[in-house]
XYZ file of C-alpha atoms in Angstrom:
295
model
C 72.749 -44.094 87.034
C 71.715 -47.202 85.550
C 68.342 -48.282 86.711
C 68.206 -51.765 88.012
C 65.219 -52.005 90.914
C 62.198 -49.903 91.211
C 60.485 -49.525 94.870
C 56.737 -49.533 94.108
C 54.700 -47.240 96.697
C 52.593 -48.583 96.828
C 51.466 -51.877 94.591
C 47.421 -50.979 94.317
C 45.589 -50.909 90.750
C 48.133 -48.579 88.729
C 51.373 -49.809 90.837
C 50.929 -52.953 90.361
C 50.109 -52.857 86.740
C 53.555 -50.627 86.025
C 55.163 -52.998 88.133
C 53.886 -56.069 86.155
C 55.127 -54.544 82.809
C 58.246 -53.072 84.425
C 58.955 -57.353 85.573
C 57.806 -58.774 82.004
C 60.590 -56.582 80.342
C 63.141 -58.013 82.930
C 63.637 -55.175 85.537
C 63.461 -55.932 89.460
C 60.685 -54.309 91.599
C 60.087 -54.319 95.254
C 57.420 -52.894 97.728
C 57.421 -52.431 101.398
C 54.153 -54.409 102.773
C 54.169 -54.455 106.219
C 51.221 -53.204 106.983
C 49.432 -53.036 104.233
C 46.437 -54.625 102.992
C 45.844 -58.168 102.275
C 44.756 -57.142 98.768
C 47.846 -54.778 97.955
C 49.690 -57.799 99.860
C 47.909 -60.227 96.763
C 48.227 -57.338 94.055
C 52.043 -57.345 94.482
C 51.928 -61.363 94.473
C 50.330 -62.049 91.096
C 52.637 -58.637 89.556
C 55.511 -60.815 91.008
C 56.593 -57.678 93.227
C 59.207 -58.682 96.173
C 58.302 -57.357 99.797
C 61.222 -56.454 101.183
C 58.873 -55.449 104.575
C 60.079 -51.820 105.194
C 60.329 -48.451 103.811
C 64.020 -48.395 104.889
C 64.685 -52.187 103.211
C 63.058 -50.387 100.105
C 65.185 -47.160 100.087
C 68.304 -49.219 100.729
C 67.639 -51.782 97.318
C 66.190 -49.918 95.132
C 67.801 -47.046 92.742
C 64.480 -45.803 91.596
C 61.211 -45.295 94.388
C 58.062 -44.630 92.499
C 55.606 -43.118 94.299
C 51.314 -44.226 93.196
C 49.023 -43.283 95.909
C 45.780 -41.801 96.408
C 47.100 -37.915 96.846
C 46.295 -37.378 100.528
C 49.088 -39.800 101.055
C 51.576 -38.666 99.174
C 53.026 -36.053 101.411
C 53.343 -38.769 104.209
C 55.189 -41.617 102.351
C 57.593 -38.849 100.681
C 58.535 -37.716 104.052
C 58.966 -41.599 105.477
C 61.333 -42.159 102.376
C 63.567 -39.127 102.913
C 63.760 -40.296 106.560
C 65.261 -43.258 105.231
C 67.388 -41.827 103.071
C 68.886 -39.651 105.663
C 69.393 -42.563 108.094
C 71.150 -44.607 105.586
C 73.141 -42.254 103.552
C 72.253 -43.162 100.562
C 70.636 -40.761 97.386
C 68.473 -42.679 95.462
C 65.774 -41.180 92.681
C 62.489 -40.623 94.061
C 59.019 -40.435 91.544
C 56.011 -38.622 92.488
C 53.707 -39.629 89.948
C 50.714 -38.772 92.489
C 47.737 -36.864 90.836
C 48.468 -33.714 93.461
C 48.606 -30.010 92.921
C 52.452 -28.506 91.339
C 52.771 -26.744 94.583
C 52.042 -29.591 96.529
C 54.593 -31.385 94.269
C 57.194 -29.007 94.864
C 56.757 -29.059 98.863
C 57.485 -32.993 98.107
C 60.446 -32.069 95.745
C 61.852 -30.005 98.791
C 61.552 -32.633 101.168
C 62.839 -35.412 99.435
C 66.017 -32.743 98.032
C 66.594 -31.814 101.667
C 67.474 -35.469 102.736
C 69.773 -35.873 100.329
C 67.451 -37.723 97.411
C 66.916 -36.577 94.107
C 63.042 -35.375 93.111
C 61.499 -36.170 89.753
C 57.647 -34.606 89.177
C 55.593 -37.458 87.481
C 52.009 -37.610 86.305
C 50.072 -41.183 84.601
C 47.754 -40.419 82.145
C 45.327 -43.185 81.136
C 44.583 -46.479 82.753
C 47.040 -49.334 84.386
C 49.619 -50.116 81.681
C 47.760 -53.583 81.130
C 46.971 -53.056 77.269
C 50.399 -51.300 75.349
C 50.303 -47.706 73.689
C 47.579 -46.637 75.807
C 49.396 -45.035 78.976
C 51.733 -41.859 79.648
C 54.085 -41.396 82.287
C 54.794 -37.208 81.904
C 58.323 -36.326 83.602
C 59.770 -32.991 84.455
C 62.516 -31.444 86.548
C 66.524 -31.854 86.424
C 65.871 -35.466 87.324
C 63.620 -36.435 84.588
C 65.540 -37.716 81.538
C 67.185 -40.737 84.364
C 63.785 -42.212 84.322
C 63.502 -42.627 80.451
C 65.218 -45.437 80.900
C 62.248 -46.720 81.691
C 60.898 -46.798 78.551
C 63.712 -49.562 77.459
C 61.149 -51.534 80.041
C 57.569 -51.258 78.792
C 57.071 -48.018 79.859
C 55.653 -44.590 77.783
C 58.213 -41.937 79.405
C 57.661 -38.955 77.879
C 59.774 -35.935 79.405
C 58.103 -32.710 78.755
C 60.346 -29.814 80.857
C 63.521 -28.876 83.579
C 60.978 -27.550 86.035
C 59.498 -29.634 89.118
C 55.504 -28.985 88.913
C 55.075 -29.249 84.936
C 54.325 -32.655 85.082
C 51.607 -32.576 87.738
C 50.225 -29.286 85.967
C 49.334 -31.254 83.348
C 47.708 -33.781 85.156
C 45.744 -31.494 86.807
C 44.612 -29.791 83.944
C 43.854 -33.083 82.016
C 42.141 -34.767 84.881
C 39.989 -31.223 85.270
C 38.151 -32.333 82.089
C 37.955 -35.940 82.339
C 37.476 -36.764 85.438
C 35.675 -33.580 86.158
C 33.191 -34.266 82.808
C 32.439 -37.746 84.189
C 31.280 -35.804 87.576
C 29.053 -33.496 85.708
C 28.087 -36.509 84.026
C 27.594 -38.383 86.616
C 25.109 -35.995 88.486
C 23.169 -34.793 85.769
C 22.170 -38.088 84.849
C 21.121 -38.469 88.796
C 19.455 -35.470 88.630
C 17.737 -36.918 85.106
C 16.765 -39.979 87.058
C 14.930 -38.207 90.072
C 12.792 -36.387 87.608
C 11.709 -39.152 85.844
C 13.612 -38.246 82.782
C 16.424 -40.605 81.815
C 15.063 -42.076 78.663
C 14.280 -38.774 77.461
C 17.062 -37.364 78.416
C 19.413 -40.186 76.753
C 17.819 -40.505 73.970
C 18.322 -36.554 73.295
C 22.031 -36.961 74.613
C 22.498 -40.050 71.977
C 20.673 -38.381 69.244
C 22.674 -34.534 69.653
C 25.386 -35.612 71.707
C 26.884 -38.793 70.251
C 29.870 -38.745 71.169
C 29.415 -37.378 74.602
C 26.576 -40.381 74.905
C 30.128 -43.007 74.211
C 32.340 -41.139 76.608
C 30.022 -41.478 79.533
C 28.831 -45.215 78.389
C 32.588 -46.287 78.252
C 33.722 -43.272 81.847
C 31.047 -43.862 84.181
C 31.020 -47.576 84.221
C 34.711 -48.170 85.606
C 34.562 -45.147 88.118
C 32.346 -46.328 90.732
C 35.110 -48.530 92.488
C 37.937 -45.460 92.184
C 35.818 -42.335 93.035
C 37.460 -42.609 96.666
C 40.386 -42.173 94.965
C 38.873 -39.539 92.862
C 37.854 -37.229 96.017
C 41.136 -36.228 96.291
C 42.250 -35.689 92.757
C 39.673 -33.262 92.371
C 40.570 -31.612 95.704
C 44.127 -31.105 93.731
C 42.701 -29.560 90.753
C 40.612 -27.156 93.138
C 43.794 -25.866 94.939
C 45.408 -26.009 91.350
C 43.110 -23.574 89.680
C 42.459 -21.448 93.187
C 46.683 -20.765 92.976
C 46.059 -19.781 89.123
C 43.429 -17.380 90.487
C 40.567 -19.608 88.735
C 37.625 -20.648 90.913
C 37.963 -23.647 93.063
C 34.128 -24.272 93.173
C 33.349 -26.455 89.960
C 36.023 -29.162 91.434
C 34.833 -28.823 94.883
C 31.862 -29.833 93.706
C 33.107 -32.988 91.473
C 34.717 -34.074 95.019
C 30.914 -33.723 96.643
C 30.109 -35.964 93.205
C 32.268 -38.909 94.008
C 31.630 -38.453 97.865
C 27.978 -39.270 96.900
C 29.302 -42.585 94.736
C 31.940 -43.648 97.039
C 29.099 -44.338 99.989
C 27.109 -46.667 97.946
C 27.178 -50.239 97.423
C 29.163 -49.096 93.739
C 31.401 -47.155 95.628
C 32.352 -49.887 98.014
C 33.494 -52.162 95.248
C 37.044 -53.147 94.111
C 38.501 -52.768 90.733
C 38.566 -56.743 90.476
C 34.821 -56.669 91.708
C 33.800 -54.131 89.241
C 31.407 -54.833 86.310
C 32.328 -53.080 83.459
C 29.465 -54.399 81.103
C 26.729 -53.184 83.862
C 24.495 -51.034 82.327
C 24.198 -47.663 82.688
C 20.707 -47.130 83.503
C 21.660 -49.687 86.768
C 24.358 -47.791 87.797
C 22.820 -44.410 87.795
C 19.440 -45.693 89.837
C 21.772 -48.061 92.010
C 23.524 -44.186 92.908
C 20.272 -42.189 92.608
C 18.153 -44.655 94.979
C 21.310 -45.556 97.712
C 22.415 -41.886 98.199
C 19.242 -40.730 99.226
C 18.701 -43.665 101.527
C 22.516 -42.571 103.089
C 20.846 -39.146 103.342
């Protein structure tokens, strides 16, 4: 199958960034937007996306539908595309590159298979595709080597097994420390601030932990505005480990962590509103002081 339009669902901070570089390297992408928000609605403008309106008009252009949504979605929009390909007879390739569980992956695998579509696992690791070298797009299952032609396009396909579920195991596992360390991070340094203790404590951190001190300087100041995004990811990894008979507790927890930040004035934030040279001393009181006010 030669790849020639890619369905984007749905064109938010990481869709429409692949989508950009996926247009700059001369291949088509589309989006269904009725419905959606004016911002995805002016994300999709200024990546150049088409709206072709509806989920069907997307199934029926596109070859490729590449699924980037926060994972409580992910189930819903793979069964609305497999309704569509049913109804119009046609197999395209559908992409689940949601951060969600491998079983949850599979279940999505199943339902798109059962429709007559065919199922590739995918997982992004790093940010939006804005800056070259610096993203990963993990494939597995039968599926997977189709979508390298993607990387003829900008993209950083990297196929790394046969079997639907590899692809988001590795996300999972990956996101467990990042995103999980920037939790722990994240409420520590709370904790550090309602004692009184922040200088003391980062000036120990910067002094013993160096390079723990840069991680959380460079983490903690772009995850305010995606920690509702984050909830969810770290539900994943929770029913990830729990299926590996690993305890589910230390990510339930991370998802209490971004709860806390998504509630504040941080949390309410868009990517384009973010500050990313706001210091980190305003960011933890900013959470410290408005999450106990919420309380």
């Amino acid at each position: 199958m030669q790849i020639q339009t890619v369905g984007i669902l749905s064109p938010g901070d990481m869709g429409q960034a692949i989508a950009s570089v996926l247009n700059q390297n001369g291949l088509k992408t589309i989006a269904a937007l009725e419905e959606r928000s004016d911002r995805t609605r002016q994300l999709a403008a200024a990546a150049y996306i088409q709206d072709v309106g509806s989920v069907k008009q997307l199934v029926i252009e596109s070859d490729v539908v590449l699924s980037v949504l926060v994972p409580a979605a992910a189930t819903e929009a793979a069964e609305q595309v497999a309704e569509a390909i049913a109804s119009i007879g046609k197999s395209i390739l559908y992409v689940d590159a949601n951060a969600i569980s491998p079983q949850k992956v599979r279940t999505i695998g199943q339902i798109i298979e059962s429709k007559g579509g065919e199922f590739v696992d995918a997982s992004i690791i790093g940010p939006p595709p804005r800056v070259p070298n610096r993203t990963r797009i993990y494939a597995s299952g039968r599926k997977a080597v189709e979508l390298q032609q993607l990387r003829d396009y900008g993209l950083d396909i990297r196929v790394i097994g046969d079997e639907i579920g590899q692809a988001s195991g590795l996300k999972m596992s990956y996101a467990a420390l990042t995103k999980g360390l920037t939790a722990i991070g994240t409420e520590l340094l709370i904790a550090a601030h309602r004692l009184g203790l922040d200088r003391q404590l980062w000036d120990e951190v910067s002094t013993s932990q160096p390079e723990l001190a840069k991680i959380l300087t460079r983490s903690l100041p772009s995850m305010t505005p995606k920690a509702h995004r984050w909830i969810g990811e770290m539900e994943e990894i929770a029913d990830t480990f729990a299926a590996l008979d690993l305890t589910d507790r230390i990510f339930q927890g991370a998802a209490d962590v971004y709860r806390l930040v998504k509630e504040t004035s941080l949390g309410k934030e868009t990517p384009e509103q973010n500050k990313r040279d706001r210091p980190l001393s305003e960011i933890i009181t900013a959470l410290s002081q408005e999450s106990l006010n919420s309380q």
